[in-house]
PDB file of C-alpha atoms in Angstrom:
ATOM      1  CA  MET A   1     176.516  66.932 133.974  1.00  0.00           C
ATOM      2  CA  THR A   2     175.929  65.099 130.704  1.00  0.00           C
ATOM      3  CA  PRO A   3     176.375  66.431 127.142  1.00  0.00           C
ATOM      4  CA  SER A   4     173.300  68.005 125.608  1.00  0.00           C
ATOM      5  CA  ARG A   5     172.047  69.699 122.453  1.00  0.00           C
ATOM      6  CA  ASP A   6     170.327  72.298 124.642  1.00  0.00           C
ATOM      7  CA  ILE A   7     172.114  75.675 124.892  1.00  0.00           C
ATOM      8  CA  ALA A   8     170.773  75.956 128.435  1.00  0.00           C
ATOM      9  CA  ARG A   9     172.997  73.034 129.475  1.00  0.00           C
ATOM     10  CA  LEU A  10     176.091  74.832 128.165  1.00  0.00           C
ATOM     11  CA  ILE A  11     175.110  77.910 130.164  1.00  0.00           C
ATOM     12  CA  GLU A  12     174.640  75.748 133.271  1.00  0.00           C
ATOM     13  CA  ILE A  13     178.066  74.147 132.809  1.00  0.00           C
ATOM     14  CA  MET A  14     179.693  77.554 132.450  1.00  0.00           C
ATOM     15  CA  ALA A  15     177.957  78.733 135.616  1.00  0.00           C
ATOM     16  CA  ALA A  16     179.241  75.650 137.438  1.00  0.00           C
ATOM     17  CA  LEU A  17     182.780  76.301 136.252  1.00  0.00           C
ATOM     18  CA  ARG A  18     182.531  79.873 137.564  1.00  0.00           C
ATOM     19  CA  HIS A  19     180.906  78.980 140.883  1.00  0.00           C
ATOM     20  CA  PRO A  20     182.889  80.869 143.548  1.00  0.00           C
ATOM     21  CA  GLU A  21     183.042  77.896 145.922  1.00  0.00           C
ATOM     22  CA  THR A  22     183.006  74.764 143.781  1.00  0.00           C
ATOM     23  CA  GLY A  23     184.113  76.053 140.394  1.00  0.00           C
ATOM     24  CA  CYS A  24     187.339  75.560 138.438  1.00  0.00           C
ATOM     25  CA  SER A  25     190.202  77.691 139.753  1.00  0.00           C
ATOM     26  CA  TRP A  26     191.395  78.527 136.202  1.00  0.00           C
ATOM     27  CA  ASP A  27     187.950  79.579 134.975  1.00  0.00           C
ATOM     28  CA  LEU A  28     187.395  81.664 138.106  1.00  0.00           C
ATOM     29  CA  ALA A  29     190.657  83.521 137.550  1.00  0.00           C
ATOM     30  CA  GLN A  30     189.650  84.694 134.074  1.00  0.00           C
ATOM     31  CA  SER A  31     188.387  88.147 133.083  1.00  0.00           C
ATOM     32  CA  PHE A  32     187.095  89.808 129.914  1.00  0.00           C
ATOM     33  CA  ALA A  33     190.657  90.791 128.987  1.00  0.00           C
ATOM     34  CA  SER A  34     192.220  87.399 129.640  1.00  0.00           C
ATOM     35  CA  VAL A  35     189.717  85.367 127.592  1.00  0.00           C
ATOM     36  CA  ALA A  36     189.267  87.839 124.707  1.00  0.00           C
ATOM     37  CA  PRO A  37     192.333  86.536 122.786  1.00  0.00           C
ATOM     38  CA  TYR A  38     190.846  83.036 122.849  1.00  0.00           C
ATOM     39  CA  ALA A  39     187.783  84.272 120.953  1.00  0.00           C
ATOM     40  CA  VAL A  40     190.015  85.589 118.172  1.00  0.00           C
ATOM     41  CA  GLU A  41     192.001  82.341 118.117  1.00  0.00           C
ATOM     42  CA  GLU A  42     188.856  80.218 117.936  1.00  0.00           C
ATOM     43  CA  ALA A  43     187.479  82.330 115.081  1.00  0.00           C
ATOM     44  CA  TYR A  44     190.637  81.571 113.103  1.00  0.00           C
ATOM     45  CA  GLU A  45     190.268  77.872 113.938  1.00  0.00           C
ATOM     46  CA  VAL A  46     186.750  77.985 112.497  1.00  0.00           C
ATOM     47  CA  ALA A  47     188.049  79.582 109.295  1.00  0.00           C
ATOM     48  CA  ASP A  48     190.792  76.975 109.043  1.00  0.00           C
ATOM     49  CA  ALA A  49     188.306  74.099 109.401  1.00  0.00           C
ATOM     50  CA  VAL A  50     186.169  75.632 106.649  1.00  0.00           C
ATOM     51  CA  GLU A  51     189.164  75.927 104.332  1.00  0.00           C
ATOM     52  CA  ARG A  52     190.162  72.309 104.954  1.00  0.00           C
ATOM     53  CA  GLY A  53     186.597  71.128 104.360  1.00  0.00           C
ATOM     54  CA  ASP A  54     186.631  69.170 107.624  1.00  0.00           C
ATOM     55  CA  ARG A  55     183.018  69.307 108.759  1.00  0.00           C
ATOM     56  CA  GLU A  56     183.552  67.341 111.980  1.00  0.00           C
ATOM     57  CA  ASP A  57     186.380  69.663 112.981  1.00  0.00           C
ATOM     58  CA  LEU A  58     184.207  72.629 112.003  1.00  0.00           C
ATOM     59  CA  ARG A  59     181.470  71.385 114.345  1.00  0.00           C
ATOM     60  CA  GLU A  60     183.955  71.233 117.221  1.00  0.00           C
ATOM     61  CA  GLU A  61     185.551  74.587 116.438  1.00  0.00           C
ATOM     62  CA  LEU A  62     182.150  76.308 116.260  1.00  0.00           C
ATOM     63  CA  GLY A  63     181.473  74.847 119.702  1.00  0.00           C
ATOM     64  CA  ASP A  64     184.755  76.285 120.983  1.00  0.00           C
ATOM     65  CA  LEU A  65     183.817  79.679 119.554  1.00  0.00           C
ATOM     66  CA  LEU A  66     180.364  79.477 121.143  1.00  0.00           C
ATOM     67  CA  LEU A  67     182.019  78.683 124.468  1.00  0.00           C
ATOM     68  CA  GLN A  68     183.865  81.997 124.300  1.00  0.00           C
ATOM     69  CA  VAL A  69     180.536  83.826 123.892  1.00  0.00           C
ATOM     70  CA  VAL A  70     179.007  81.951 126.822  1.00  0.00           C
ATOM     71  CA  PHE A  71     182.141  82.530 128.926  1.00  0.00           C
ATOM     72  CA  GLN A  72     182.126  86.304 128.472  1.00  0.00           C
ATOM     73  CA  ALA A  73     178.362  86.474 128.907  1.00  0.00           C
ATOM     74  CA  ARG A  74     178.753  84.672 132.238  1.00  0.00           C
ATOM     75  CA  ILE A  75     181.389  87.155 133.422  1.00  0.00           C
ATOM     76  CA  ALA A  76     179.063  89.997 132.403  1.00  0.00           C
ATOM     77  CA  GLU A  77     176.162  88.390 134.261  1.00  0.00           C
ATOM     78  CA  GLU A  78     178.262  88.111 137.418  1.00  0.00           C
ATOM     79  CA  GLU A  79     179.040  91.828 137.324  1.00  0.00           C
ATOM     80  CA  GLY A  80     175.416  92.698 136.546  1.00  0.00           C
ATOM     81  CA  SER A  81     175.937  94.013 133.009  1.00  0.00           C
ATOM     82  CA  PHE A  82     173.996  91.506 130.896  1.00  0.00           C
ATOM     83  CA  ASP A  83     173.572  87.757 130.437  1.00  0.00           C
ATOM     84  CA  PHE A  84     173.562  85.301 127.539  1.00  0.00           C
ATOM     85  CA  GLY A  85     169.904  86.033 126.888  1.00  0.00           C
ATOM     86  CA  GLY A  86     170.819  89.672 126.455  1.00  0.00           C
ATOM     87  CA  VAL A  87     173.413  88.734 123.847  1.00  0.00           C
ATOM     88  CA  VAL A  88     170.815  86.742 121.904  1.00  0.00           C
ATOM     89  CA  GLU A  89     168.311  89.571 122.227  1.00  0.00           C
ATOM     90  CA  ALA A  90     170.822  92.114 120.906  1.00  0.00           C
ATOM     91  CA  ILE A  91     171.736  90.138 117.796  1.00  0.00           C
ATOM     92  CA  THR A  92     168.154  89.161 116.975  1.00  0.00           C
ATOM     93  CA  ALA A  93     167.092  92.804 117.290  1.00  0.00           C
ATOM     94  CA  LYS A  94     169.946  93.851 114.997  1.00  0.00           C
ATOM     95  CA  LEU A  95     169.079  91.242 112.369  1.00  0.00           C
ATOM     96  CA  VAL A  96     165.434  92.285 112.333  1.00  0.00           C
ATOM     97  CA  ARG A  97     166.349  95.983 112.234  1.00  0.00           C
ATOM     98  CA  ARG A  98     168.805  95.526 109.363  1.00  0.00           C
ATOM     99  CA  HIS A  99     166.394  93.458 107.250  1.00  0.00           C
ATOM    100  CA  PRO A 100     163.239  95.564 106.932  1.00  0.00           C
ATOM    101  CA  HIS A 101     162.668  93.981 103.518  1.00  0.00           C
ATOM    102  CA  ILE A 102     162.271  90.610 105.252  1.00  0.00           C
ATOM    103  CA  PHE A 103     160.740  91.399 108.626  1.00  0.00           C
ATOM    104  CA  GLY A 104     159.077  94.741 107.860  1.00  0.00           C
ATOM    105  CA  ASP A 105     156.701  96.107 105.250  1.00  0.00           C
ATOM    106  CA  ARG A 106     159.371  96.922 102.606  1.00  0.00           C
ATOM    107  CA  ARG A 107     159.407  93.576 100.813  1.00  0.00           C
ATOM    108  CA  ASP A 108     159.779  95.025  97.312  1.00  0.00           C
ATOM    109  CA  LEU A 109     163.286  96.475  97.677  1.00  0.00           C
ATOM    110  CA  THR A 110     165.808  95.934  94.892  1.00  0.00           C
ATOM    111  CA  PRO A 111     169.329  94.673  95.751  1.00  0.00           C
ATOM    112  CA  ALA A 112     170.658  98.249  95.398  1.00  0.00           C
ATOM    113  CA  GLU A 113     167.953  99.563  97.746  1.00  0.00           C
ATOM    114  CA  VAL A 114     168.720  96.790 100.249  1.00  0.00           C
ATOM    115  CA  LYS A 115     172.401  97.790 100.234  1.00  0.00           C
ATOM    116  CA  ALA A 116     171.508 101.472 100.686  1.00  0.00           C
ATOM    117  CA  ALA A 117     169.135 100.670 103.534  1.00  0.00           C
ATOM    118  CA  TRP A 118     171.804  98.542 105.209  1.00  0.00           C
ATOM    119  CA  GLY A 119     174.285 101.430 105.075  1.00  0.00           C
ATOM    120  CA  ARG A 120     171.729 103.895 106.424  1.00  0.00           C
ATOM    121  CA  ILE A 121     170.766 101.615 109.307  1.00  0.00           C
ATOM    122  CA  LYS A 122     174.408 101.000 110.231  1.00  0.00           C
ATOM    123  CA  ALA A 123     175.005 104.777 110.242  1.00  0.00           C
ATOM    124  CA  GLU A 124     172.034 105.235 112.556  1.00  0.00           C
ATOM    125  CA  GLU A 125     173.382 102.535 114.878  1.00  0.00           C
ATOM    126  CA  LYS A 126     176.772 104.220 114.926  1.00  0.00           C
ATOM    127  CA  ALA A 127     175.201 107.576 115.794  1.00  0.00           C
ATOM    128  CA  GLU A 128     173.322 105.902 118.623  1.00  0.00           C
ATOM    129  CA  ARG A 129     176.534 104.385 120.003  1.00  0.00           C
ATOM    130  CA  GLU A 130     178.198 107.794 119.898  1.00  0.00           C
ATOM    131  CA  CYS A 131     175.286 109.278 121.811  1.00  0.00           C
ATOM    132  CA  ARG A 132     175.677 106.590 124.463  1.00  0.00           C
ATOM    133  CA  ALA A 133     179.339 107.536 124.787  1.00  0.00           C
ATOM    134  CA  GLY A 134     178.135 110.867 126.153  1.00  0.00           C
ATOM    135  CA  PRO A 135     179.279 114.471 125.713  1.00  0.00           C
ATOM    136  CA  GLY A 136     182.882 115.521 125.847  1.00  0.00           C
ATOM    137  CA  GLN A 137     184.108 112.810 123.529  1.00  0.00           C
ATOM    138  CA  GLY A 138     184.606 115.205 120.608  1.00  0.00           C
ATOM    139  CA  ALA A 139     183.519 114.743 117.012  1.00  0.00           C
ATOM    140  CA  PRO A 140     184.464 111.339 115.615  1.00  0.00           C
ATOM    141  CA  GLY A 141     187.554 111.478 113.396  1.00  0.00           C
ATOM    142  CA  LEU A 142     187.867 110.148 109.871  1.00  0.00           C
ATOM    143  CA  LEU A 143     189.443 106.896 111.041  1.00  0.00           C
ATOM    144  CA  SER A 144     186.658 106.210 113.550  1.00  0.00           C
ATOM    145  CA  ARG A 145     184.790 104.468 110.740  1.00  0.00           C
ATOM    146  CA  VAL A 146     187.351 101.664 110.929  1.00  0.00           C
ATOM    147  CA  GLY A 147     186.149  99.282 113.623  1.00  0.00           C
ATOM    148  CA  THR A 148     188.475  97.958 116.308  1.00  0.00           C
ATOM    149  CA  GLY A 149     186.949  94.491 116.373  1.00  0.00           C
ATOM    150  CA  ILE A 150     188.974  93.117 113.449  1.00  0.00           C
ATOM    151  CA  ALA A 151     192.391  91.521 113.250  1.00  0.00           C
ATOM    152  CA  PRO A 152     195.341  93.965 113.226  1.00  0.00           C
ATOM    153  CA  LEU A 153     196.559  93.171 109.697  1.00  0.00           C
ATOM    154  CA  PRO A 154     193.297  93.829 107.817  1.00  0.00           C
ATOM    155  CA  ARG A 155     192.632  96.780 110.133  1.00  0.00           C
ATOM    156  CA  ALA A 156     195.967  98.308 109.131  1.00  0.00           C
ATOM    157  CA  VAL A 157     194.931  98.071 105.474  1.00  0.00           C
ATOM    158  CA  LYS A 158     191.545  99.648 106.205  1.00  0.00           C
ATOM    159  CA  LEU A 159     193.124 102.509 108.160  1.00  0.00           C
ATOM    160  CA  GLN A 160     195.490 103.186 105.264  1.00  0.00           C
ATOM    161  CA  ARG A 161     192.689 102.997 102.715  1.00  0.00           C
ATOM    162  CA  VAL A 162     190.487 105.451 104.619  1.00  0.00           C
ATOM    163  CA  ALA A 163     193.387 107.873 105.123  1.00  0.00           C
ATOM    164  CA  GLY A 164     194.029 107.607 101.395  1.00  0.00           C
ATOM    165  CA  THR A 165     190.572 108.983 100.615  1.00  0.00           C
ATOM    166  CA  VAL A 166     191.823 112.443 101.637  1.00  0.00           C
ATOM    167  CA  GLY A 167     195.148 112.121  99.855  1.00  0.00           C
ATOM    168  CA  PHE A 168     197.244 110.860 102.780  1.00  0.00           C
ATOM    169  CA  ASP A 169     198.879 108.045 100.817  1.00  0.00           C
ATOM    170  CA  TRP A 170     201.928 107.109  98.777  1.00  0.00           C
ATOM    171  CA  ASN A 171     201.741 107.771  95.042  1.00  0.00           C
ATOM    172  CA  ASP A 172     204.371 105.204  94.094  1.00  0.00           C
ATOM    173  CA  THR A 173     204.659 101.575  95.243  1.00  0.00           C
ATOM    174  CA  ARG A 174     208.442 101.897  95.154  1.00  0.00           C
ATOM    175  CA  ALA A 175     208.188 104.659  97.745  1.00  0.00           C
ATOM    176  CA  VAL A 176     206.477 102.150 100.044  1.00  0.00           C
ATOM    177  CA  LEU A 177     209.352  99.729  99.467  1.00  0.00           C
ATOM    178  CA  GLU A 178     211.774 102.465 100.473  1.00  0.00           C
ATOM    179  CA  LYS A 179     209.707 103.032 103.623  1.00  0.00           C
ATOM    180  CA  ILE A 180     210.016  99.319 104.427  1.00  0.00           C
ATOM    181  CA  ARG A 181     213.793  99.518 104.105  1.00  0.00           C
ATOM    182  CA  GLU A 182     213.790 102.549 106.396  1.00  0.00           C
ATOM    183  CA  GLU A 183     211.660 100.736 108.985  1.00  0.00           C
ATOM    184  CA  ALA A 184     213.913  97.648 108.785  1.00  0.00           C
ATOM    185  CA  ASP A 185     216.928  99.850 109.540  1.00  0.00           C
ATOM    186  CA  GLU A 186     215.102 101.276 112.551  1.00  0.00           C
ATOM    187  CA  VAL A 187     214.357  97.755 113.788  1.00  0.00           C
ATOM    188  CA  GLU A 188     218.054  96.935 113.540  1.00  0.00           C
ATOM    189  CA  ALA A 189     218.975 100.097 115.439  1.00  0.00           C
ATOM    190  CA  ALA A 190     216.503  99.207 118.212  1.00  0.00           C
ATOM    191  CA  LEU A 191     217.795  95.658 118.767  1.00  0.00           C
ATOM    192  CA  GLY A 192     218.601  95.133 122.430  1.00  0.00           C
ATOM    193  CA  ASP A 193     215.768  97.377 123.634  1.00  0.00           C
ATOM    194  CA  ARG A 194     212.695  95.160 123.818  1.00  0.00           C
ATOM    195  CA  THR A 195     210.179  97.996 124.089  1.00  0.00           C
ATOM    196  CA  ALA A 196     211.714  99.996 121.266  1.00  0.00           C
ATOM    197  CA  VAL A 197     212.139  97.022 118.960  1.00  0.00           C
ATOM    198  CA  ALA A 198     208.505  95.987 119.489  1.00  0.00           C
ATOM    199  CA  ASP A 199     207.432  99.481 118.455  1.00  0.00           C
ATOM    200  CA  GLU A 200     209.678  99.437 115.372  1.00  0.00           C
ATOM    201  CA  ILE A 201     208.530  95.955 114.328  1.00  0.00           C
ATOM    202  CA  GLY A 202     204.965  97.238 114.510  1.00  0.00           C
ATOM    203  CA  ASP A 203     205.912 100.075 112.145  1.00  0.00           C
ATOM    204  CA  LEU A 204     207.594  97.583 109.810  1.00  0.00           C
ATOM    205  CA  LEU A 205     204.529  95.327 109.708  1.00  0.00           C
ATOM    206  CA  PHE A 206     202.311  98.352 109.072  1.00  0.00           C
ATOM    207  CA  ALA A 207     204.523  99.355 106.144  1.00  0.00           C
ATOM    208  CA  VAL A 208     204.438  95.812 104.711  1.00  0.00           C
ATOM    209  CA  ALA A 209     200.637  95.829 104.936  1.00  0.00           C
ATOM    210  CA  ASN A 210     200.713  99.127 103.036  1.00  0.00           C
ATOM    211  CA  LEU A 211     202.883  97.569 100.316  1.00  0.00           C
ATOM    212  CA  ALA A 212     200.431  94.675  99.973  1.00  0.00           C
ATOM    213  CA  ARG A 213     197.568  97.161  99.576  1.00  0.00           C
ATOM    214  CA  HIS A 214     199.401  99.098  96.872  1.00  0.00           C
ATOM    215  CA  ALA A 215     200.259  95.847  95.085  1.00  0.00           C
ATOM    216  CA  GLY A 216     196.620  94.763  95.158  1.00  0.00           C
ATOM    217  CA  VAL A 217     197.374  91.835  97.467  1.00  0.00           C
ATOM    218  CA  ASP A 218     195.413  90.822 100.558  1.00  0.00           C
ATOM    219  CA  PRO A 219     198.151  90.636 103.234  1.00  0.00           C
ATOM    220  CA  GLU A 220     196.263  88.032 105.260  1.00  0.00           C
ATOM    221  CA  VAL A 221     195.923  85.790 102.206  1.00  0.00           C
ATOM    222  CA  ALA A 222     199.621  86.326 101.409  1.00  0.00           C
ATOM    223  CA  LEU A 223     200.682  85.508 104.961  1.00  0.00           C
ATOM    224  CA  HIS A 224     198.392  82.494 105.026  1.00  0.00           C
ATOM    225  CA  GLY A 225     200.094  81.244 101.878  1.00  0.00           C
ATOM    226  CA  ALA A 226     203.512  81.816 103.428  1.00  0.00           C
ATOM    227  CA  ASN A 227     202.467  79.853 106.516  1.00  0.00           C
ATOM    228  CA  ARG A 228     201.310  76.952 104.358  1.00  0.00           C
ATOM    229  CA  LYS A 229     204.545  77.094 102.367  1.00  0.00           C
ATOM    230  CA  PHE A 230     206.617  77.008 105.546  1.00  0.00           C
ATOM    231  CA  GLU A 231     204.635  74.045 106.872  1.00  0.00           C
ATOM    232  CA  ARG A 232     205.022  72.194 103.584  1.00  0.00           C
ATOM    233  CA  ARG A 233     208.782  72.736 103.333  1.00  0.00           C
ATOM    234  CA  PHE A 234     209.406  72.020 107.002  1.00  0.00           C
ATOM    235  CA  GLY A 235     207.390  68.828 106.605  1.00  0.00           C
ATOM    236  CA  HIS A 236     209.727  67.822 103.778  1.00  0.00           C
ATOM    237  CA  ILE A 237     212.699  68.291 106.117  1.00  0.00           C
ATOM    238  CA  GLU A 238     211.068  66.143 108.783  1.00  0.00           C
ATOM    239  CA  ARG A 239     210.061  63.349 106.399  1.00  0.00           C
ATOM    240  CA  SER A 240     213.440  63.305 104.652  1.00  0.00           C
ATOM    241  CA  LEU A 241     215.291  63.007 107.938  1.00  0.00           C
ATOM    242  CA  ALA A 242     212.990  60.217 109.066  1.00  0.00           C
ATOM    243  CA  SER A 243     213.611  58.305 105.810  1.00  0.00           C
ATOM    244  CA  ARG A 244     217.330  58.434 106.622  1.00  0.00           C
ATOM    245  CA  GLY A 245     216.821  57.166 110.142  1.00  0.00           C
ATOM    246  CA  SER A 246     217.424  60.602 111.639  1.00  0.00           C
ATOM    247  CA  SER A 247     215.246  63.252 113.325  1.00  0.00           C
ATOM    248  CA  LEU A 248     214.911  66.990 113.767  1.00  0.00           C
ATOM    249  CA  GLN A 249     216.575  66.761 117.145  1.00  0.00           C
ATOM    250  CA  GLU A 250     219.609  64.971 115.707  1.00  0.00           C
ATOM    251  CA  ALA A 251     220.094  67.081 112.584  1.00  0.00           C
ATOM    252  CA  ASP A 252     222.161  70.259 112.562  1.00  0.00           C
ATOM    253  CA  LEU A 253     221.120  73.519 110.932  1.00  0.00           C
ATOM    254  CA  ASP A 254     223.223  72.929 107.800  1.00  0.00           C
ATOM    255  CA  ALA A 255     221.477  69.619 107.144  1.00  0.00           C
ATOM    256  CA  MET A 256     218.051  71.184 107.610  1.00  0.00           C
ATOM    257  CA  GLU A 257     218.956  74.144 105.370  1.00  0.00           C
ATOM    258  CA  ALA A 258     220.037  71.722 102.614  1.00  0.00           C
ATOM    259  CA  LEU A 259     216.713  69.890 102.815  1.00  0.00           C
ATOM    260  CA  TRP A 260     214.852  73.211 102.814  1.00  0.00           C
ATOM    261  CA  THR A 261     216.606  74.147  99.574  1.00  0.00           C
ATOM    262  CA  GLU A 262     215.736  70.729  98.208  1.00  0.00           C
ATOM    263  CA  ALA A 263     212.051  71.290  99.058  1.00  0.00           C
ATOM    264  CA  LYS A 264     212.091  74.627  97.214  1.00  0.00           C
ATOM    265  CA  ALA A 265     213.648  72.994  94.153  1.00  0.00           C
ATOM    266  CA  LEU A 266     211.038  70.217  94.155  1.00  0.00           C
ATOM    267  CA  GLU A 267     208.261  72.835  94.299  1.00  0.00           C
ATOM    268  CA  ARG A 268     209.694  74.645  91.284  1.00  0.00           C
ATOM    269  CA  GLN A 269     209.798  71.391  89.336  1.00  0.00           C
ATOM    270  CA  ALA A 270     206.201  70.454  90.213  1.00  0.00           C
TER     271      ALA A 270
END
């Protein structure tokens, strides 16, 4: 098959990769659960390309993200649930439904009325989904308004914020700091038990997200900055070693720590 600008060709290629007799063994082994993490990863790659302003990379990353949609749609088609056309139909129907001021007869809505209509339509869609879930599910709880289709860190903040609307929240930021210290102690106590320590680290991360919320800081933005800082300082270590005719593999930890401290000092002077 040759490259094409036609979405139908991408769908054909995916079908060929999933062909039970002549397809790719790796692609055939995949399921909804196994490929779902790749969709999240590709979405972050798209965001990274946007931040860097690299339009060629953005074009490629959007293609990778689209592949994840086509991949899961193909798996769904094989089990008889829906196909790629159904995905397109669902999103086009949603866009039309949520924009009555564009596609309907309400073209004179003010921005405030548009926002109100959007909220009302989303509430109606949610009620419809709950009806599809069937009886016996119980009334939706307060936290059900927080969707599950978002990254864990911002979802933690949203869960905390919603719980705070009924008073279930800390009144003092320092109390959150104390909670972090408590959770860190519990992590230390759980060391050696992989299951327990994973649970305690989750609690610690949740508490840190809560501290960021109370401090008015977006934890994802803060972590992104920390990642960039780490990359920048580690890059200084690597370049400095190379300028001395050495490498990361040859240097010991003390030498790398000294260069790390040097990188921090240079940043303060800049």
